[in-house]
């Protein structure tokens, strides 16, 4: 895997964390859209990672909607945030004096990256998308939309040159239930999940 150069502009994710912090300050009064529970900044960041920028929900309600255990979802979201510099930086800057979260997201075991696929497997893709150098956040939002428009079980051949994409995509696919079939940066093969 090619590592980003040490001097990369967005190496520490500062710029992207700024976007997240701005969103956090805008949504400070947002509660869970389902049950009305009040949400701390960490809760809102976890919510943003799963359901995006337009509404916020508590872990319990997101778990119910995605039909998984709250603890499992919490752990998956924490590991997702750990692996993305922008989210991790935003998390660390949230005041945790009024809530039960610690100043860093809960680390979890590393994700195994699928690395190889035969030529025949790449040929199974029914859609192709070149995301160029879209990174942190900018990549997964349109990716979510692309996959939503595809039939369950069909595959997308994605090209993404962002240096963090291999880890981001593995974490995001595990988080959302899509299958990362192959990862040979900058090429990725993603199988759409069977649910909605
Ligand atoms: Zn709720
Ligand atoms: Zn918190």
Tab-separated table of N, CA and C in Angstrom, residues 13-26 45 48 53 86 90 136-138:
chain	number	residue	atom	x	y	z
A	13	UNK	N	-5.557	15.694	8.936
A	13	UNK	CA	-7.003	15.806	8.823
A	13	UNK	C	-7.567	17.088	9.417
A	14	UNK	N	-6.711	18.056	9.701
A	14	UNK	CA	-7.161	19.275	10.380
A	14	UNK	C	-8.283	19.982	9.628
A	15	UNK	N	-8.094	20.082	8.329
A	15	UNK	CA	-9.070	20.810	7.526
A	15	UNK	C	-10.439	20.142	7.587
A	16	UNK	N	-10.446	18.832	7.427
A	16	UNK	CA	-11.703	18.110	7.449
A	16	UNK	C	-12.319	18.119	8.845
A	17	UNK	N	-11.483	18.052	9.872
A	17	UNK	CA	-12.002	18.114	11.237
A	17	UNK	C	-12.715	19.439	11.454
A	18	UNK	N	-12.216	20.510	10.796
A	18	UNK	CA	-12.857	21.817	10.904
A	18	UNK	C	-14.293	21.790	10.403
A	19	UNK	N	-14.517	21.065	9.307
A	19	UNK	CA	-15.870	20.932	8.762
A	19	UNK	C	-16.768	20.198	9.763
A	20	UNK	N	-16.199	19.158	10.372
A	20	UNK	CA	-16.968	18.398	11.357
A	20	UNK	C	-17.286	19.259	12.582
A	21	UNK	N	-16.308	20.037	13.023
A	21	UNK	CA	-16.522	20.883	14.205
A	21	UNK	C	-17.576	21.954	13.935
A	22	UNK	N	-17.551	22.480	12.712
A	22	UNK	CA	-18.557	23.474	12.357
A	22	UNK	C	-19.951	22.844	12.393
A	23	UNK	N	-20.031	21.626	11.861
A	23	UNK	CA	-21.316	20.910	11.876
A	23	UNK	C	-21.755	20.633	13.316
A	24	UNK	N	-20.800	20.240	14.158
A	24	UNK	CA	-21.123	19.957	15.563
A	24	UNK	C	-21.664	21.204	16.262
A	25	UNK	N	-21.088	22.368	15.919
A	25	UNK	CA	-21.544	23.585	16.590
A	25	UNK	C	-22.927	24.004	16.085
A	26	UNK	N	-23.227	23.673	14.817
A	26	UNK	CA	-24.544	23.985	14.259
A	26	UNK	C	-25.642	23.088	14.829
A	45	UNK	N	-21.532	12.905	16.528
A	45	UNK	CA	-20.484	12.491	15.595
A	45	UNK	C	-20.694	11.031	15.159
A	48	UNK	N	-23.557	11.073	12.775
A	48	UNK	CA	-23.164	11.601	11.458
A	48	UNK	C	-22.435	10.543	10.631
A	53	UNK	N	-25.592	14.027	7.551
A	53	UNK	CA	-25.573	15.351	8.168
A	53	UNK	C	-26.949	15.936	8.455
A	86	UNK	N	-9.934	12.827	10.493
A	86	UNK	CA	-10.795	13.994	10.689
A	86	UNK	C	-11.796	13.742	11.818
A	90	UNK	N	-11.888	15.517	15.566
A	90	UNK	CA	-13.096	16.200	16.039
A	90	UNK	C	-13.535	15.611	17.385
A	136	UNK	N	-12.116	11.913	2.809
A	136	UNK	CA	-12.869	12.019	4.061
A	136	UNK	C	-14.260	12.661	3.953
A	137	UNK	N	-15.288	11.873	4.003
A	137	UNK	CA	-16.635	12.441	3.993
A	137	UNK	C	-17.141	12.730	2.596
A	138	UNK	N	-16.295	13.363	1.776
A	138	UNK	CA	-16.708	13.685	0.414
A	138	UNK	C	-16.878	12.429	-0.419
